[in-house]
Amino acid sequence: MKRDEFSGFFGVLVATVGSAVGLGNLWRFPYLVGQNGGAAFILIYLAFVLVICLPIMISEFIIGRRTQANTVKAFQMLAPRTPWGAVGIVGVVAAFCILAFYTVVGGWTMDYIFRSVIHVFSTPDASAIESQFAALVTSPIRPIFWTILFILLSALIVMSGIKKGIEKYSRIMMPFLFFMVVILMIRSVTLPGAEKGILFLVKPDFSKINTQVALAALGQAFFSLSLGMGCMITYGSYIPKRENLTKLAFTTAMSDTLFAILAGLAIMPAVFSFGISPQEGPGLVFIVLPRIFAQIPLGNIFAVMFYLILFIAAITSSISLLEVVTAYITEKLKMKRKTAVAIISALVAVCASFSSLSQGVLQHVKIFGKSIFDFFDYLSANILLPLGGLSIVLFVGWYIKKSTVYDEFTNQGTLKGTLFRAYYFLIRYVAPVAIAAVFVDLIVR
Ligand code: PHE
């Protein structure tokens, strides 16, 4: 049977951008910008995306498309009888760990959509909103209900396959997502006093920059672009042979960055307009924004829009994570896609339930000093992704034959490959050193 694939450039693009644009852009990016000096952080982030992450994304596409296999088999095919396959396994484990907390946050977004529809955010009172959020995440039942529903929806999409599932739904959801975030941005930048927020995002304060900030930017770039765990390898394996991988990676990285900036412009001016500190941290979208929605005209409509955006961004990323595990299980165990997805989703639901409960009744359970939720988050984002990223650049830069890499980069010599030398230099020298630096920093901190 012919392996499923995406239908063409736009089809792949909506899927890769769908994977990249997620909670990382809407929730993590704005608060990191807020905590790390605004525009200066954004500039460093941009530089890292271009110099380090773009080459890594191209490399992941190369591994995937060359082998047309799941991430574990891809490494095994390119490096038979070596331990390189372990990099693929680590990627599958990372995908599973991310799913175990990401789907919980996905569940919260659904609860927030529901609540904005029934007009619960009608009070600007900070402590009331804060306790509403606390009540949700610590409840033993409500967040698990939403999380399981979120997993179920992701599973239904992945069960339908690549073209008829992932691509089809991304085609509908992604343009809608960009459209809505633009509307929200317009609302935000036209609030009285919004200039201060805009200025914060465009006027760099270089005195805020230090290595910690730089490393935070690199870690964020990794997470946001879905790199280092085989997601882009898996999607890469479904890219038709005629597509230009460099162009695809560039467009994906730019769309993700554009979206992050749009999200910043949708959030920061509103935050400044209401005189709230931009350094609120992780509670920004669930605690600070409801206060703002309660105070602007038609706030409930904007609230529904915002949490719908958050939900769509989260689910298109969640399906890419689920696909990494699904591709592996179906191909390894020769299992039917639907059966594999059902089993994996059930397992994810169990782990996610534990991470949800760890916010409340299981608060006292600690793994290496962290709650279950934080453990999954820390293990995947801070350890498995950088480790995976490092292995991938070493693999493509130093292990695979240069001619193989060139061949795939230029579609068997049919493309000019002008940028190949620059790409190869970045992947061989710049990226490994930079990632090793982040990794060391994250471990010692
Ligand atoms: N890129 C996604 C986001 O920004 C998260 C993600 C990471 C998805 C790794 C897949 C793989 O939310």
Coordinates of C-alpha atoms and ligand atoms in Angstrom, one line a residue:
M1 CA 0.0 0.0 0.0
K2 CA 1.3 3.4 -0.9
R3 CA 2.3 5.5 2.1
D4 CA 0.0 8.5 2.8
E5 CA 1.4 11.9 2.0
F6 CA 0.5 15.6 2.0
S7 CA -1.0 16.9 -1.2
G8 CA 1.4 19.8 -2.0
F9 CA 3.2 22.9 -0.7
F10 CA 0.2 24.5 0.9
G11 CA -1.0 21.2 2.4
V12 CA 2.4 20.6 4.1
L13 CA 2.7 24.2 5.1
V14 CA -0.6 24.4 7.0
A15 CA 0.4 21.2 8.8
T16 CA 3.9 22.3 9.8
V17 CA 2.7 25.8 10.7
G18 CA -0.1 24.1 12.6
S19 CA 2.4 22.1 14.6
A20 CA 4.7 25.1 15.2
V21 CA 2.0 27.6 16.2
G22 CA 0.7 26.6 19.5
L23 CA 0.7 27.4 23.2
G24 CA 4.3 28.2 22.8
N25 CA 3.4 31.3 20.7
L26 CA 0.4 32.5 22.6
W27 CA 1.2 31.6 26.1
R28 CA 5.0 31.2 26.5
F29 CA 6.3 33.8 24.0
P30 CA 4.4 36.8 25.3
Y31 CA 5.3 36.2 28.9
L32 CA 9.0 35.5 28.1
V33 CA 9.1 38.7 26.1
G34 CA 7.5 40.5 29.1
Q35 CA 10.1 39.1 31.5
N36 CA 13.1 39.5 29.3
G37 CA 13.2 43.0 28.1
G38 CA 10.7 43.2 25.2
A39 CA 12.1 44.1 21.8
A40 CA 15.7 43.1 22.6
F41 CA 14.5 39.5 23.4
I42 CA 12.5 39.4 20.1
L43 CA 15.6 40.4 18.1
I44 CA 17.8 37.7 19.7
Y45 CA 14.9 35.2 19.2
L46 CA 14.8 36.1 15.5
A47 CA 18.5 35.7 15.0
F48 CA 18.3 32.2 16.6
V49 CA 15.4 31.2 14.5
L50 CA 17.3 32.1 11.3
V51 CA 20.8 30.9 12.2
I52 CA 20.1 27.8 14.3
C53 CA 16.5 26.6 14.1
L54 CA 16.0 27.0 10.4
P55 CA 18.9 24.7 9.6
I56 CA 17.7 22.2 12.1
M57 CA 14.2 22.2 10.6
I58 CA 15.7 21.6 7.1
S59 CA 17.7 18.8 8.6
E60 CA 14.7 17.2 10.1
F61 CA 12.8 17.4 6.8
I62 CA 15.8 15.9 5.1
I63 CA 15.9 12.9 7.4
G64 CA 12.2 12.3 7.1
R65 CA 11.7 12.8 3.4
R66 CA 14.8 10.8 2.5
T67 CA 13.6 7.7 4.4
Q68 CA 9.8 8.2 4.2
A69 CA 9.6 6.5 7.6
N70 CA 8.7 7.2 11.2
T71 CA 11.4 8.9 13.2
V72 CA 12.9 5.7 14.7
K73 CA 13.0 3.8 11.5
A74 CA 14.4 6.9 9.7
F75 CA 17.5 6.9 11.9
Q76 CA 17.8 3.1 11.6
M77 CA 17.6 3.3 7.8
L78 CA 20.3 6.0 7.5
A79 CA 22.5 4.4 10.1
P80 CA 21.9 0.6 10.1
R81 CA 23.3 -1.4 12.9
T82 CA 24.2 1.6 15.0
P83 CA 22.7 3.1 18.2
W84 CA 21.4 6.1 16.3
G85 CA 17.8 4.7 16.3
A86 CA 17.8 5.6 20.0
V87 CA 17.5 9.3 19.0
G88 CA 14.2 8.4 17.3
I89 CA 13.0 6.5 20.4
V90 CA 13.9 9.5 22.6
G91 CA 11.8 11.6 20.3
V92 CA 8.8 9.3 20.6
V93 CA 9.1 9.4 24.4
A94 CA 9.4 13.2 24.3
A95 CA 6.3 13.5 22.2
F96 CA 4.4 11.4 24.7
C97 CA 5.7 13.5 27.6
I98 CA 4.7 16.7 26.0
L99 CA 1.2 15.3 25.2
A100 CA 0.9 14.4 28.9
F101 CA 0.8 18.1 30.0
Y102 CA 0.0 19.9 26.7
T103 CA -3.4 18.2 26.5
V104 CA -4.2 19.4 30.1
V105 CA -3.6 23.0 29.1
G106 CA -5.6 22.3 25.9
G107 CA -8.4 21.2 28.2
W108 CA -8.2 24.4 30.2
T109 CA -8.7 26.4 26.9
M110 CA -11.9 24.5 26.3
D111 CA -13.1 25.2 29.8
Y112 CA -12.4 28.9 29.2
I113 CA -14.2 28.9 25.8
F114 CA -17.2 27.4 27.5
R115 CA -17.0 29.9 30.4
S116 CA -16.7 32.9 28.1
V117 CA -19.7 31.7 26.2
I118 CA -21.8 31.6 29.3
H119 CA -20.4 35.0 30.5
V120 CA -18.5 34.1 33.6
F121 CA -15.7 36.6 33.1
S122 CA -17.8 39.6 34.0
T123 CA -15.8 40.7 36.9
P124 CA -12.5 42.7 36.6
D125 CA -11.7 41.7 40.2
A126 CA -8.2 40.2 40.1
S127 CA -8.5 37.9 43.1
A128 CA -11.9 36.5 42.0
I129 CA -10.5 35.6 38.6
E130 CA -7.4 34.1 40.1
S131 CA -9.4 31.9 42.4
Q132 CA -11.6 30.8 39.5
F133 CA -8.5 29.7 37.7
A134 CA -7.2 28.0 40.8
A135 CA -10.5 26.3 41.3
L136 CA -10.4 24.9 37.8
V137 CA -6.9 23.5 37.8
T138 CA -7.2 22.0 41.2
S139 CA -10.5 20.3 40.7
P140 CA -10.3 16.5 40.4
I141 CA -12.9 16.2 37.7
R142 CA -13.6 19.2 35.6
P143 CA -10.1 19.6 34.0
I144 CA -9.9 15.9 33.4
F145 CA -13.2 15.9 31.6
W146 CA -12.0 18.7 29.2
T147 CA -8.6 17.1 28.8
I148 CA -10.1 13.8 27.7
L149 CA -12.4 15.6 25.3
F150 CA -9.4 17.4 23.9
I151 CA -7.5 14.1 23.5
L152 CA -10.5 12.6 21.8
L153 CA -10.8 15.4 19.3
S154 CA -7.1 15.1 18.5
A155 CA -7.4 11.4 18.1
L156 CA -10.3 11.7 15.7
I157 CA -8.3 13.9 13.4
V158 CA -5.2 11.7 13.5
M159 CA -7.3 8.6 12.9
S160 CA -8.3 10.0 9.6
G161 CA -4.8 10.0 8.3
I162 CA -2.4 12.5 6.8
K163 CA -4.2 14.0 3.8
K164 CA -7.8 13.4 5.0
G165 CA -7.1 14.1 8.6
I166 CA -4.2 16.3 9.6
E167 CA -4.0 18.3 6.4
K168 CA -7.7 18.6 5.9
Y169 CA -8.4 20.0 9.4
S170 CA -5.3 22.2 9.3
R171 CA -6.4 23.7 6.0
I172 CA -9.6 24.8 7.7
M173 CA -8.3 25.9 11.0
M174 CA -5.0 27.6 10.3
P175 CA -6.2 30.5 8.0
F176 CA -9.0 31.1 10.5
L177 CA -6.5 31.3 13.3
F178 CA -4.4 34.0 11.5
F179 CA -7.5 35.9 10.7
M180 CA -8.8 35.9 14.3
V181 CA -5.5 36.9 15.8
V182 CA -5.3 39.9 13.4
I183 CA -8.8 41.0 14.6
L184 CA -7.7 40.6 18.2
M185 CA -4.5 42.6 17.5
I186 CA -6.5 45.4 16.0
R187 CA -8.7 45.5 19.0
S188 CA -5.7 45.6 21.4
V189 CA -3.6 48.2 19.6
T190 CA -6.6 50.6 19.4
L191 CA -7.2 50.6 23.2
P192 CA -6.4 53.8 25.0
G193 CA -2.8 53.8 26.1
A194 CA -1.8 50.9 23.8
E195 CA 1.2 52.8 22.5
K196 CA 3.2 51.9 25.6
G197 CA 2.7 48.2 24.9
I198 CA 3.6 48.6 21.2
L199 CA 6.7 50.5 22.2
F200 CA 7.7 47.8 24.6
L201 CA 7.6 45.3 21.7
V202 CA 9.5 47.4 19.2
K203 CA 12.0 49.5 21.2
P204 CA 14.9 47.3 22.3
D205 CA 16.4 47.7 25.7
F206 CA 19.8 46.0 25.2
S207 CA 20.7 46.5 28.9
K208 CA 18.3 43.7 29.7
I209 CA 20.3 41.2 27.6
N210 CA 22.5 38.6 29.3
T211 CA 23.3 35.0 28.6
Q212 CA 20.3 33.8 30.6
V213 CA 18.0 35.8 28.3
A214 CA 19.8 34.6 25.2
L215 CA 19.4 31.0 26.3
A216 CA 15.7 31.5 27.2
A217 CA 15.3 32.7 23.6
L218 CA 17.0 29.7 22.1
G219 CA 15.0 27.3 24.3
Q220 CA 11.8 29.0 23.3
A221 CA 12.7 28.9 19.6
F222 CA 13.2 25.2 19.8
F223 CA 9.9 24.5 21.5
S224 CA 8.0 26.9 19.4
L225 CA 9.2 25.5 16.1
S226 CA 8.5 21.9 17.2
L227 CA 12.1 20.9 16.9
G228 CA 14.3 18.3 18.5
M229 CA 11.9 15.4 18.9
G230 CA 11.1 14.1 15.4
C231 CA 7.9 16.0 14.8
M232 CA 9.4 17.6 11.7
I233 CA 11.0 14.3 10.7
T234 CA 7.6 12.6 10.9
Y235 CA 5.9 15.4 8.9
G236 CA 8.9 15.4 6.6
S237 CA 8.3 11.8 5.7
Y238 CA 5.0 12.8 4.2
I239 CA 6.4 15.6 2.0
P240 CA 6.2 14.9 -1.7
K241 CA 9.6 14.6 -3.4
R242 CA 9.1 17.6 -5.6
E243 CA 8.7 20.2 -2.8
N244 CA 11.5 22.5 -2.0
L245 CA 12.5 21.8 1.6
T246 CA 14.4 25.0 2.3
K247 CA 11.5 27.1 1.1
L248 CA 9.1 25.1 3.2
A249 CA 11.3 25.4 6.3
F250 CA 11.8 29.1 5.8
T251 CA 8.0 29.8 5.3
T252 CA 7.2 27.7 8.3
A253 CA 9.7 29.4 10.6
M254 CA 8.6 32.9 9.4
S255 CA 4.9 32.1 9.8
D256 CA 5.5 30.9 13.3
T257 CA 7.5 34.0 14.2
L258 CA 5.0 36.3 12.6
F259 CA 2.3 34.6 14.6
A260 CA 4.2 35.0 17.8
I261 CA 4.6 38.7 17.1
L262 CA 1.0 39.1 16.3
A263 CA 0.1 37.3 19.5
G264 CA 2.5 39.7 21.4
L265 CA 0.7 42.6 19.7
A266 CA -2.7 41.2 20.6
I267 CA -1.7 40.8 24.3
M268 CA 0.9 43.4 25.3
P269 CA -0.9 46.6 24.3
A270 CA -4.0 45.5 26.2
V271 CA -1.9 44.6 29.2
F272 CA -0.2 48.0 29.2
S273 CA -3.5 49.8 28.5
F274 CA -4.8 48.4 31.8
G275 CA -1.7 49.3 33.7
I276 CA -0.8 45.6 34.4
S277 CA 2.9 44.6 34.6
P278 CA 4.1 42.7 31.5
Q279 CA 6.1 40.4 33.8
E280 CA 3.1 38.5 35.1
G281 CA 4.5 35.2 33.9
P282 CA 2.7 32.0 33.1
G283 CA -0.7 33.2 34.4
L284 CA -0.8 35.9 31.8
V285 CA -3.4 34.3 29.5
F286 CA -5.6 32.6 32.0
I287 CA -5.6 35.2 34.8
V288 CA -4.6 38.6 33.4
L289 CA -6.5 38.5 30.2
P290 CA -9.9 37.7 31.6
R291 CA -9.6 40.8 33.7
I292 CA -9.1 42.8 30.6
F293 CA -12.0 41.1 28.7
A294 CA -14.3 42.0 31.6
Q295 CA -13.5 45.6 31.1
I296 CA -13.7 46.2 27.3
P297 CA -16.9 46.6 25.3
L298 CA -18.0 43.3 23.8
G299 CA -15.3 41.7 26.0
N300 CA -17.0 38.3 26.0
I301 CA -16.9 38.1 22.2
F302 CA -13.2 38.8 22.3
A303 CA -12.8 36.3 25.1
V304 CA -14.5 33.6 23.1
M305 CA -12.3 34.5 20.1
F306 CA -9.1 34.5 22.2
Y307 CA -9.7 31.1 23.8
L308 CA -10.8 29.6 20.5
I309 CA -7.5 30.8 19.0
L310 CA -5.7 29.2 21.9
F311 CA -7.6 26.0 21.4
I312 CA -7.0 25.7 17.7
A313 CA -3.4 26.5 18.1
A314 CA -3.1 23.8 20.8
I315 CA -5.0 21.1 18.9
T316 CA -3.0 21.5 15.6
S317 CA 0.2 21.0 17.7
S318 CA -1.3 18.2 19.7
I319 CA -2.1 16.2 16.5
S320 CA 1.5 16.6 15.3
L321 CA 2.7 15.1 18.6
L322 CA 0.2 12.3 18.4
E323 CA 1.3 11.6 14.8
V324 CA 4.9 11.1 15.9
V325 CA 3.9 8.2 18.2
T326 CA 1.2 6.9 15.8
A327 CA 3.6 6.7 12.9
Y328 CA 6.1 4.7 15.0
I329 CA 3.5 2.3 16.4
T330 CA 1.7 1.6 13.2
E331 CA 4.9 1.0 11.2
K332 CA 6.7 -0.9 13.9
L333 CA 3.9 -3.2 15.0
K334 CA 2.1 -3.2 11.7
M335 CA -1.0 -2.1 13.5
K336 CA -4.0 -0.4 11.9
R337 CA -3.9 3.4 12.3
K338 CA -7.2 3.6 14.1
T339 CA -6.3 0.9 16.6
A340 CA -2.9 2.5 17.3
V341 CA -4.4 5.9 17.8
A342 CA -7.0 4.5 20.2
I343 CA -4.4 2.8 22.3
I344 CA -1.9 5.7 22.4
S345 CA -4.7 8.2 23.2
A346 CA -5.9 6.0 26.1
L347 CA -2.4 6.0 27.5
V348 CA -2.0 9.7 27.0
A349 CA -5.3 10.2 28.8
V350 CA -4.1 8.2 31.8
C351 CA -0.8 10.2 32.1
A352 CA -2.6 13.5 31.4
S353 CA -5.1 12.8 34.1
F354 CA -2.2 12.3 36.6
S355 CA -0.6 15.5 35.5
S356 CA -4.0 17.3 35.9
L357 CA -4.5 15.8 39.4
S358 CA -1.0 16.9 40.3
Q359 CA -2.3 20.4 40.4
G360 CA -4.7 19.5 43.1
V361 CA -5.3 16.3 45.0
L362 CA -1.9 14.8 44.0
Q363 CA 0.0 18.0 44.8
H364 CA 2.2 16.2 47.3
V365 CA 3.4 13.6 44.8
K366 CA 6.8 14.7 43.6
I367 CA 9.2 13.3 41.0
F368 CA 12.7 14.7 41.4
G369 CA 11.1 17.5 43.5
K370 CA 8.6 18.5 40.8
S371 CA 4.9 17.9 40.5
I372 CA 3.9 15.3 37.8
F373 CA 2.8 18.2 35.5
D374 CA 6.0 20.1 35.9
F375 CA 8.0 16.9 35.6
F376 CA 6.6 16.1 32.1
D377 CA 7.1 19.7 31.1
Y378 CA 10.7 20.0 32.4
L379 CA 11.8 16.6 31.2
S380 CA 10.5 17.1 27.6
A381 CA 11.2 20.8 27.0
N382 CA 14.4 21.2 29.0
I383 CA 16.1 17.8 28.6
L384 CA 14.7 15.7 25.7
L385 CA 14.3 18.5 23.1
P386 CA 17.8 20.0 23.4
L387 CA 19.3 16.5 23.6
G388 CA 17.3 15.4 20.5
G389 CA 18.2 18.6 18.7
L390 CA 21.9 18.2 19.4
S391 CA 21.8 14.6 18.2
I392 CA 20.0 15.6 15.0
V393 CA 22.5 18.2 14.0
L394 CA 25.4 15.9 14.8
F395 CA 23.7 13.2 12.7
V396 CA 23.1 15.3 9.7
G397 CA 26.3 17.4 9.9
W398 CA 28.8 14.7 10.8
Y399 CA 27.3 11.2 10.3
I400 CA 25.3 11.1 7.1
K401 CA 27.3 11.4 3.9
K402 CA 27.4 15.0 2.6
S403 CA 26.3 13.9 -0.9
T404 CA 23.2 12.3 0.6
V405 CA 22.3 15.6 2.4
Y406 CA 23.0 17.6 -0.8
D407 CA 20.9 15.3 -2.8
E408 CA 17.9 15.7 -0.6
F409 CA 18.5 19.4 -0.2
T410 CA 18.4 20.0 -3.9
N411 CA 15.7 17.4 -4.8
Q412 CA 18.2 15.1 -6.5
G413 CA 20.1 18.0 -8.1
T414 CA 17.1 19.6 -9.7
L415 CA 17.2 22.7 -7.5
K416 CA 20.2 25.1 -7.6
G417 CA 21.3 24.6 -4.0
T418 CA 22.8 28.1 -3.7
L419 CA 22.3 28.1 0.1
F420 CA 23.7 24.7 0.7
R421 CA 27.2 25.8 1.8
A422 CA 25.7 28.2 4.3
Y423 CA 23.3 25.6 5.6
Y424 CA 26.0 23.0 5.9
F425 CA 28.3 25.3 7.8
L426 CA 25.5 26.2 10.3
I427 CA 24.5 22.7 10.8
R428 CA 28.1 21.4 11.3
Y429 CA 29.5 24.1 13.6
V430 CA 27.2 26.8 14.7
A431 CA 24.1 24.8 15.8
P432 CA 25.9 22.1 17.8
V433 CA 27.9 24.6 19.8
A434 CA 24.8 26.8 20.5
I435 CA 22.6 23.9 21.5
A436 CA 25.3 22.4 23.8
A437 CA 25.4 25.8 25.5
V438 CA 21.6 25.9 26.1
F439 CA 21.7 22.3 27.3
V440 CA 24.4 22.9 29.8
D441 CA 22.7 26.0 31.0
L442 CA 19.4 24.3 31.5
I443 CA 21.0 21.5 33.4
V444 CA 23.0 23.6 35.8
R445 CA 20.2 26.0 36.5
Ligands
PHE1 N1 5.4 24.1 18.8 C1 4.4 23.9 19.7 C2 4.0 25.2 20.4 O1 4.6 26.2 20.2 C3 4.7 22.8 20.7 C4 5.3 21.6 20.2 C5 6.6 21.2 20.5 C6 4.6 20.8 19.3 C7 7.2 20.1 20.0 C8 5.2 19.7 18.7 C9 6.5 19.4 19.1 O2 3.1 25.2 21.2

